[in-house]
C-alpha cells in the first residue's frame, strides 16, 4: 500500500570527520555494506520499492551505488567474486531510485519538504539511515506499514532512552492505546531533561501522510534554527492524529562513533557471513 520511502541523505556527517570530508556519511560501511543500503533493504522488504533520495553536493557516490557499475560487472562476471555483488544486485532488481538535491541545509523538515517532488500526494515512509534497525522478524518499516493499515495516519517509531539522553532526540508524550502504541499529544524536538514530556524518543523511521508537506511549508524554524519535522508532526497531531510505536528490534545510533562501533560488532557477529 505504501510504495515510496524518502531518504534524507544530504547531511554533512561532521561527527565522522575526517572520514566524511569527501565521502557521504551514508556510505560508511557497517562491515561490508554502506549504512544507506541497510535502510534501502528495510524499505524494499516493507514493499516501499521507490526509494526517493534527498541528496546534496558531494553525495554523488550514493547515486552511483544504486546504479549498475558496468566495469565491475564486466570484470567479475563468471568469477567466484560475483557473490559479493549479490546483495546490491538484489536491491537494484527490486528498487527504483529517484533523487532530488537539497540546496541548503535547513533541517530535517526542510529535507522532507524538498522530497515532495518525488513523493507527491501519497503516504510514504522515511528512513534516517544513521539509525540502523535490526530485527529477527519483520523490519521496523514493515511493522509500521502494518500499523498504517489500521490507523491511516502518520506514525513515528519510538524507543525509551535514558533521561540524560533525551536532548538528542524528538520526544513524545501521549495516551497508551495498547502495547507499545501511543496516540501522540505532545512532541518536542531536543528538549532538556527537565522539560522533556517523557523519555520516549523518536527513532529515524516514520510513516507520513502527505498533508505533512503543507504543514511543513508553514512551519517556522525551531530547535537549532532548523525546520523541524517534529514541530510539523506536533501540528499534525493537534489537527488530527499521529501515532507513536515502540517497535520490535534493536536500534544502533550509527551517527555516533560508539553506536557505529557497536553496530559493526553486532553485524559482524550475527549477520555477516564470510563469502
Ligand atoms: C532527527 C530528528 C529527531 C529524532 C532523531 C532520530 O534528529 O530531528 O526528532 O529523534 O533524528 O535519530 P537528528 O539526529 O538529525 O539530530
mmCIF file of C-alpha atoms and ligand atoms in Angstrom:
data_model
loop_
_atom_site.group_PDB
_atom_site.id
_atom_site.type_symbol
_atom_site.label_atom_id
_atom_site.label_comp_id
_atom_site.label_asym_id
_atom_site.label_seq_id
_atom_site.Cartn_x
_atom_site.Cartn_y
_atom_site.Cartn_z
ATOM 1 C CA UNK A 1 0.000 0.000 0.000
ATOM 2 C CA UNK A 2 2.853 2.422 0.795
ATOM 3 C CA UNK A 3 5.115 2.350 -2.224
ATOM 4 C CA UNK A 4 7.634 5.117 -1.597
ATOM 5 C CA UNK A 5 10.247 5.764 1.023
ATOM 6 C CA UNK A 6 12.138 9.012 1.475
ATOM 7 C CA UNK A 7 15.798 9.026 2.462
ATOM 8 C CA UNK A 8 17.149 12.392 3.630
ATOM 9 C CA UNK A 9 20.841 11.873 2.842
ATOM 10 C CA UNK A 10 22.129 15.407 2.439
ATOM 11 C CA UNK A 11 23.638 15.874 5.934
ATOM 12 C CA UNK A 12 27.313 16.628 6.476
ATOM 13 C CA UNK A 13 28.286 13.890 8.922
ATOM 14 C CA UNK A 14 30.502 16.212 10.931
ATOM 15 C CA UNK A 15 30.807 13.709 13.785
ATOM 16 C CA UNK A 16 32.694 11.387 11.454
ATOM 17 C CA UNK A 17 35.204 13.871 10.083
ATOM 18 C CA UNK A 18 37.707 13.464 8.586
ATOM 19 C CA UNK A 19 36.212 10.220 7.133
ATOM 20 C CA UNK A 20 33.233 12.169 5.807
ATOM 21 C CA UNK A 21 35.192 15.035 4.281
ATOM 22 C CA UNK A 22 34.753 13.800 0.741
ATOM 23 C CA UNK A 23 32.623 10.731 1.366
ATOM 24 C CA UNK A 24 28.925 10.766 2.335
ATOM 25 C CA UNK A 25 28.332 9.549 5.878
ATOM 26 C CA UNK A 26 25.566 7.313 4.484
ATOM 27 C CA UNK A 27 28.230 5.388 2.548
ATOM 28 C CA UNK A 28 30.207 4.483 5.675
ATOM 29 C CA UNK A 29 30.107 0.695 5.841
ATOM 30 C CA UNK A 30 28.832 -1.420 8.675
ATOM 31 C CA UNK A 31 31.189 -4.326 7.928
ATOM 32 C CA UNK A 32 30.882 -4.571 4.112
ATOM 33 C CA UNK A 33 27.649 -2.750 3.354
ATOM 34 C CA UNK A 34 27.011 1.000 3.349
ATOM 35 C CA UNK A 35 24.614 2.257 6.007
ATOM 36 C CA UNK A 36 22.151 3.570 3.455
ATOM 37 C CA UNK A 37 21.850 0.145 1.830
ATOM 38 C CA UNK A 38 20.613 -1.341 5.118
ATOM 39 C CA UNK A 39 17.854 1.281 5.136
ATOM 40 C CA UNK A 40 17.001 0.666 1.481
ATOM 41 C CA UNK A 41 16.782 -3.090 2.083
ATOM 42 C CA UNK A 42 14.447 -2.447 5.024
ATOM 43 C CA UNK A 43 12.219 -0.215 2.853
ATOM 44 C CA UNK A 44 12.105 -2.683 -0.027
ATOM 45 C CA UNK A 45 11.256 -5.515 2.376
ATOM 46 C CA UNK A 46 8.309 -3.362 3.524
ATOM 47 C CA UNK A 47 7.103 -3.055 -0.078
ATOM 48 C CA UNK A 48 8.399 0.522 -0.477
ATOM 49 C CA UNK A 49 10.251 -0.120 -3.688
ATOM 50 C CA UNK A 50 10.571 3.506 -4.808
ATOM 51 C CA UNK A 51 13.434 4.941 -2.818
ATOM 52 C CA UNK A 52 13.427 8.719 -3.034
ATOM 53 C CA UNK A 53 16.734 10.250 -2.015
ATOM 54 C CA UNK A 54 17.111 13.845 -0.923
ATOM 55 C CA UNK A 55 20.787 14.319 -1.641
ATOM 56 C CA UNK A 56 23.136 17.251 -1.808
ATOM 57 C CA UNK A 57 26.511 18.315 -3.106
ATOM 58 C CA UNK A 58 29.220 15.726 -2.574
ATOM 59 C CA UNK A 59 26.754 12.839 -2.436
ATOM 60 C CA UNK A 60 27.132 11.521 -5.954
ATOM 61 C CA UNK A 61 28.533 8.199 -4.780
ATOM 62 C CA UNK A 62 25.102 7.381 -3.289
ATOM 63 C CA UNK A 63 23.522 7.676 -6.745
ATOM 64 C CA UNK A 64 26.348 5.569 -8.182
ATOM 65 C CA UNK A 65 25.869 2.921 -5.522
ATOM 66 C CA UNK A 66 22.255 2.441 -6.557
ATOM 67 C CA UNK A 67 23.108 2.073 -10.232
ATOM 68 C CA UNK A 68 24.871 -0.619 -12.165
ATOM 69 C CA UNK A 69 28.653 -0.494 -12.482
ATOM 70 C CA UNK A 70 29.353 -1.901 -15.927
ATOM 71 C CA UNK A 71 33.119 -2.065 -15.425
ATOM 72 C CA UNK A 72 32.746 -4.014 -12.218
ATOM 73 C CA UNK A 73 30.062 -6.324 -13.619
ATOM 74 C CA UNK A 74 32.241 -6.998 -16.642
ATOM 75 C CA UNK A 75 35.371 -7.545 -14.586
ATOM 76 C CA UNK A 76 33.955 -10.122 -12.207
ATOM 77 C CA UNK A 77 31.304 -11.730 -14.373
ATOM 78 C CA UNK A 78 31.692 -15.525 -14.320
ATOM 79 C CA UNK A 79 34.203 -15.454 -11.450
ATOM 80 C CA UNK A 80 33.743 -16.583 -7.842
ATOM 81 C CA UNK A 81 33.592 -12.921 -6.848
ATOM 82 C CA UNK A 82 30.094 -12.416 -8.222
ATOM 83 C CA UNK A 83 28.754 -13.454 -4.846
ATOM 84 C CA UNK A 84 29.972 -10.131 -3.392
ATOM 85 C CA UNK A 85 27.578 -8.238 -5.639
ATOM 86 C CA UNK A 86 24.551 -10.322 -4.722
ATOM 87 C CA UNK A 87 23.000 -8.017 -2.126
ATOM 88 C CA UNK A 88 23.293 -4.873 -4.216
ATOM 89 C CA UNK A 89 22.128 -6.633 -7.397
ATOM 90 C CA UNK A 90 19.084 -7.784 -5.459
ATOM 91 C CA UNK A 91 18.361 -4.209 -4.357
ATOM 92 C CA UNK A 92 18.766 -2.925 -7.914
ATOM 93 C CA UNK A 93 16.434 -5.606 -9.270
ATOM 94 C CA UNK A 94 13.645 -4.659 -6.897
ATOM 95 C CA UNK A 95 14.058 -0.933 -6.306
ATOM 96 C CA UNK A 96 13.630 2.275 -8.271
ATOM 97 C CA UNK A 97 15.781 5.192 -7.181
ATOM 98 C CA UNK A 98 14.821 8.819 -7.578
ATOM 99 C CA UNK A 99 16.877 11.810 -6.457
ATOM 100 C CA UNK A 100 16.466 15.470 -5.741
ATOM 101 C CA UNK A 101 19.071 17.817 -4.359
ATOM 102 C CA UNK A 102 18.573 19.863 -1.232
ATOM 103 C CA UNK A 103 20.477 23.053 -1.984
ATOM 104 C CA UNK A 104 20.561 24.481 1.523
ATOM 105 C CA UNK A 105 20.751 22.609 4.814
ATOM 106 C CA UNK A 106 17.778 23.989 6.705
ATOM 107 C CA UNK A 107 16.893 20.963 8.780
ATOM 108 C CA UNK A 108 15.127 17.616 8.550
ATOM 109 C CA UNK A 109 11.741 19.263 7.956
ATOM 110 C CA UNK A 110 13.174 21.177 5.017
ATOM 111 C CA UNK A 111 14.739 17.990 3.625
ATOM 112 C CA UNK A 112 11.370 16.217 3.799
ATOM 113 C CA UNK A 113 9.686 19.149 2.067
ATOM 114 C CA UNK A 114 12.356 19.034 -0.657
ATOM 115 C CA UNK A 115 11.321 15.417 -1.231
ATOM 116 C CA UNK A 116 7.733 16.412 -2.039
ATOM 117 C CA UNK A 117 8.561 16.493 -5.753
ATOM 118 C CA UNK A 118 9.489 12.796 -5.568
ATOM 119 C CA UNK A 119 6.633 11.682 -3.324
ATOM 120 C CA UNK A 120 3.551 13.573 -4.497
ATOM 121 C CA UNK A 121 0.311 13.096 -2.604
ATOM 122 C CA UNK A 122 0.564 9.632 -1.135
ATOM 123 C CA UNK A 123 1.599 8.287 2.271
ATOM 124 C CA UNK A 124 5.297 7.437 2.441
ATOM 125 C CA UNK A 125 7.976 6.013 4.684
ATOM 126 C CA UNK A 126 11.038 7.896 5.909
ATOM 127 C CA UNK A 127 14.350 6.320 6.881
ATOM 128 C CA UNK A 128 17.137 8.220 8.600
ATOM 129 C CA UNK A 129 19.925 5.860 7.725
ATOM 130 C CA UNK A 130 22.037 6.876 10.759
ATOM 131 C CA UNK A 131 19.617 4.769 12.756
ATOM 132 C CA UNK A 132 20.335 1.168 11.885
ATOM 133 C CA UNK A 133 17.426 -1.046 12.944
ATOM 134 C CA UNK A 134 17.763 -4.793 13.065
ATOM 135 C CA UNK A 135 15.084 -7.298 13.897
ATOM 136 C CA UNK A 136 14.836 -11.073 13.571
ATOM 137 C CA UNK A 137 11.239 -10.831 12.356
ATOM 138 C CA UNK A 138 9.782 -8.125 10.069
ATOM 139 C CA UNK A 139 11.815 -4.918 9.867
ATOM 140 C CA UNK A 140 10.676 -1.740 11.612
ATOM 141 C CA UNK A 141 9.213 -0.194 8.439
ATOM 142 C CA UNK A 142 7.251 -3.397 7.741
ATOM 143 C CA UNK A 143 5.865 -3.259 11.280
ATOM 144 C CA UNK A 144 4.906 0.378 10.789
ATOM 145 C CA UNK A 145 3.326 -0.203 7.356
ATOM 146 C CA UNK A 146 1.134 -2.836 9.012
ATOM 147 C CA UNK A 147 0.076 -0.320 11.666
ATOM 148 C CA UNK A 148 -0.659 2.276 8.993
ATOM 149 C CA UNK A 149 -3.253 -0.063 7.511
ATOM 150 C CA UNK A 150 -5.012 0.118 10.862
ATOM 151 C CA UNK A 151 -4.691 3.808 11.744
ATOM 152 C CA UNK A 152 -4.261 5.666 8.410
ATOM 153 C CA UNK A 153 -2.276 8.486 9.974
ATOM 154 C CA UNK A 154 1.356 9.448 10.463
ATOM 155 C CA UNK A 155 3.381 7.125 12.685
ATOM 156 C CA UNK A 156 6.725 7.688 14.382
ATOM 157 C CA UNK A 157 8.960 4.933 15.720
ATOM 158 C CA UNK A 158 9.924 5.412 19.361
ATOM 159 C CA UNK A 159 12.237 3.888 21.915
ATOM 160 C CA UNK A 160 12.819 4.524 25.602
ATOM 161 C CA UNK A 161 16.125 6.276 26.192
ATOM 162 C CA UNK A 162 17.885 7.304 29.415
ATOM 163 C CA UNK A 163 16.623 10.719 30.591
ATOM 164 C CA UNK A 164 20.114 12.209 30.256
ATOM 165 C CA UNK A 165 19.963 11.485 26.510
ATOM 166 C CA UNK A 166 16.562 12.990 25.647
ATOM 167 C CA UNK A 167 18.227 16.235 24.475
ATOM 168 C CA UNK A 168 19.481 14.383 21.375
ATOM 169 C CA UNK A 169 16.017 13.427 20.149
ATOM 170 C CA UNK A 170 12.480 14.380 19.358
ATOM 171 C CA UNK A 171 10.456 13.275 22.382
ATOM 172 C CA UNK A 172 6.769 12.394 22.536
ATOM 173 C CA UNK A 173 4.059 12.087 25.142
ATOM 174 C CA UNK A 174 0.704 10.504 24.548
ATOM 175 C CA UNK A 175 -2.024 8.174 25.535
ATOM 176 C CA UNK A 176 -1.104 4.493 25.509
ATOM 177 C CA UNK A 177 -3.705 2.656 23.416
ATOM 178 C CA UNK A 178 -2.297 -0.816 23.625
ATOM 179 C CA UNK A 179 1.076 -2.468 23.993
ATOM 180 C CA UNK A 180 3.644 -0.142 22.546
ATOM 181 C CA UNK A 181 1.171 2.056 20.621
ATOM 182 C CA UNK A 182 0.515 5.642 21.693
ATOM 183 C CA UNK A 183 -1.675 8.392 20.371
ATOM 184 C CA UNK A 184 0.618 11.430 20.439
ATOM 185 C CA UNK A 185 -0.468 14.540 22.402
ATOM 186 C CA UNK A 186 2.822 16.308 22.579
ATOM 187 C CA UNK A 187 6.120 16.300 20.720
ATOM 188 C CA UNK A 188 9.234 18.331 21.433
ATOM 189 C CA UNK A 189 12.461 18.430 19.452
ATOM 190 C CA UNK A 190 15.612 18.139 21.556
ATOM 191 C CA UNK A 191 14.179 19.109 24.960
ATOM 192 C CA UNK A 192 16.393 19.358 28.016
ATOM 193 C CA UNK A 193 15.924 16.595 30.563
ATOM 194 C CA UNK A 194 13.925 18.843 32.913
ATOM 195 C CA UNK A 195 11.320 19.872 30.332
ATOM 196 C CA UNK A 196 11.062 16.608 28.350
ATOM 197 C CA UNK A 197 7.492 15.239 28.362
ATOM 198 C CA UNK A 198 8.798 11.634 28.690
ATOM 199 C CA UNK A 199 11.798 9.515 27.800
ATOM 200 C CA UNK A 200 10.135 8.149 24.631
ATOM 201 C CA UNK A 201 12.470 9.258 21.865
ATOM 202 C CA UNK A 202 11.726 9.335 18.153
ATOM 203 C CA UNK A 203 13.936 6.982 16.150
ATOM 204 C CA UNK A 204 14.610 7.588 12.454
ATOM 205 C CA UNK A 205 11.648 5.686 10.996
ATOM 206 C CA UNK A 206 8.397 7.396 10.060
ATOM 207 C CA UNK A 207 5.274 6.851 8.017
ATOM 208 C CA UNK A 208 3.948 10.257 6.961
ATOM 209 C CA UNK A 209 0.684 11.254 5.361
ATOM 210 C CA UNK A 210 1.174 13.776 2.542
ATOM 211 C CA UNK A 211 -0.603 16.669 4.326
ATOM 212 C CA UNK A 212 2.727 16.948 6.181
ATOM 213 C CA UNK A 213 4.077 18.918 3.187
ATOM 214 C CA UNK A 214 1.564 21.765 3.563
ATOM 215 C CA UNK A 215 2.204 21.794 7.296
ATOM 216 C CA UNK A 216 5.981 21.906 6.757
ATOM 217 C CA UNK A 217 5.597 24.872 4.396
ATOM 218 C CA UNK A 218 4.048 26.803 7.273
ATOM 219 C CA UNK A 219 6.391 25.529 9.997
ATOM 220 C CA UNK A 220 8.883 28.168 11.210
ATOM 221 C CA UNK A 221 12.442 27.176 12.153
ATOM 222 C CA UNK A 222 12.573 25.604 15.627
ATOM 223 C CA UNK A 223 15.359 23.894 17.610
ATOM 224 C CA UNK A 224 18.854 24.796 16.287
ATOM 225 C CA UNK A 225 17.218 27.335 13.931
ATOM 226 C CA UNK A 226 16.157 24.475 11.630
ATOM 227 C CA UNK A 227 12.773 23.495 10.213
ATOM 228 C CA UNK A 228 11.940 20.504 12.397
ATOM 229 C CA UNK A 229 9.844 17.557 11.265
ATOM 230 C CA UNK A 230 8.903 17.068 14.925
ATOM 231 C CA UNK A 231 7.246 20.532 15.015
ATOM 232 C CA UNK A 232 5.235 19.730 11.866
ATOM 233 C CA UNK A 233 4.187 16.401 13.375
ATOM 234 C CA UNK A 234 3.084 18.204 16.532
ATOM 235 C CA UNK A 235 0.776 20.350 14.355
ATOM 236 C CA UNK A 236 -0.472 17.231 12.590
ATOM 237 C CA UNK A 237 -1.162 15.589 15.970
ATOM 238 C CA UNK A 238 -3.202 18.620 17.055
ATOM 239 C CA UNK A 239 -5.160 18.786 13.799
ATOM 240 C CA UNK A 240 -5.822 15.069 13.530
ATOM 241 C CA UNK A 241 -3.809 12.124 14.633
ATOM 242 C CA UNK A 242 -0.208 10.950 14.948
ATOM 243 C CA UNK A 243 0.674 7.586 16.429
ATOM 244 C CA UNK A 244 3.920 6.515 18.076
ATOM 245 C CA UNK A 245 5.069 2.937 18.004
ATOM 246 C CA UNK A 246 7.571 1.137 20.210
ATOM 247 C CA UNK A 247 8.993 -1.157 17.592
ATOM 248 C CA UNK A 248 10.411 -4.649 17.958
ATOM 249 C CA UNK A 249 14.090 -4.874 17.239
ATOM 250 C CA UNK A 250 17.436 -3.319 18.072
ATOM 251 C CA UNK A 251 18.494 0.125 17.024
ATOM 252 C CA UNK A 252 22.035 1.413 16.723
ATOM 253 C CA UNK A 253 22.803 5.121 16.627
ATOM 254 C CA UNK A 254 25.328 4.984 13.807
ATOM 255 C CA UNK A 255 25.516 8.783 13.768
ATOM 256 C CA UNK A 256 27.743 8.475 16.841
ATOM 257 C CA UNK A 257 31.097 6.709 16.955
ATOM 258 C CA UNK A 258 30.189 4.376 19.882
ATOM 259 C CA UNK A 259 26.888 3.384 18.198
ATOM 260 C CA UNK A 260 28.683 2.818 14.916
ATOM 261 C CA UNK A 261 31.257 0.534 16.548
ATOM 262 C CA UNK A 262 28.530 -1.339 18.437
ATOM 263 C CA UNK A 263 26.596 -1.869 15.179
ATOM 264 C CA UNK A 264 29.739 -3.061 13.429
ATOM 265 C CA UNK A 265 30.435 -5.641 16.113
ATOM 266 C CA UNK A 266 26.812 -6.780 16.181
ATOM 267 C CA UNK A 267 26.532 -7.179 12.409
ATOM 268 C CA UNK A 268 29.884 -8.939 12.209
ATOM 269 C CA UNK A 269 28.884 -11.399 14.908
ATOM 270 C CA UNK A 270 25.257 -12.003 13.962
ATOM 271 C CA UNK A 271 24.608 -11.160 10.327
ATOM 272 C CA UNK A 272 27.765 -11.157 8.314
ATOM 273 C CA UNK A 273 28.597 -14.404 6.657
ATOM 274 C CA UNK A 274 32.007 -14.619 5.105
ATOM 275 C CA UNK A 275 31.591 -15.414 1.447
HETATM 276 C C1 LIG B 1 16.440 13.625 13.994
HETATM 277 C C2 LIG B 1 15.061 14.120 14.420
HETATM 278 C C3 LIG B 1 14.773 13.706 15.855
HETATM 279 C C4 LIG B 1 14.938 12.210 16.006
HETATM 280 C C5 LIG B 1 16.338 11.752 15.502
HETATM 281 C C6 LIG B 1 16.423 10.244 15.465
HETATM 282 O O1 LIG B 1 17.419 14.320 14.746
HETATM 283 O O2 LIG B 1 15.005 15.531 14.284
HETATM 284 O O3 LIG B 1 13.468 14.078 16.209
HETATM 285 O O4 LIG B 1 14.772 11.848 17.365
HETATM 286 O O5 LIG B 1 16.588 12.237 14.169
HETATM 287 O O6 LIG B 1 17.694 9.816 15.114
HETATM 288 P P1 LIG B 1 19.000 14.349 14.333
HETATM 289 O O7 LIG B 1 19.562 13.041 14.780
HETATM 290 O O8 LIG B 1 19.043 14.548 12.858
HETATM 291 O O9 LIG B 1 19.564 15.499 15.098
#
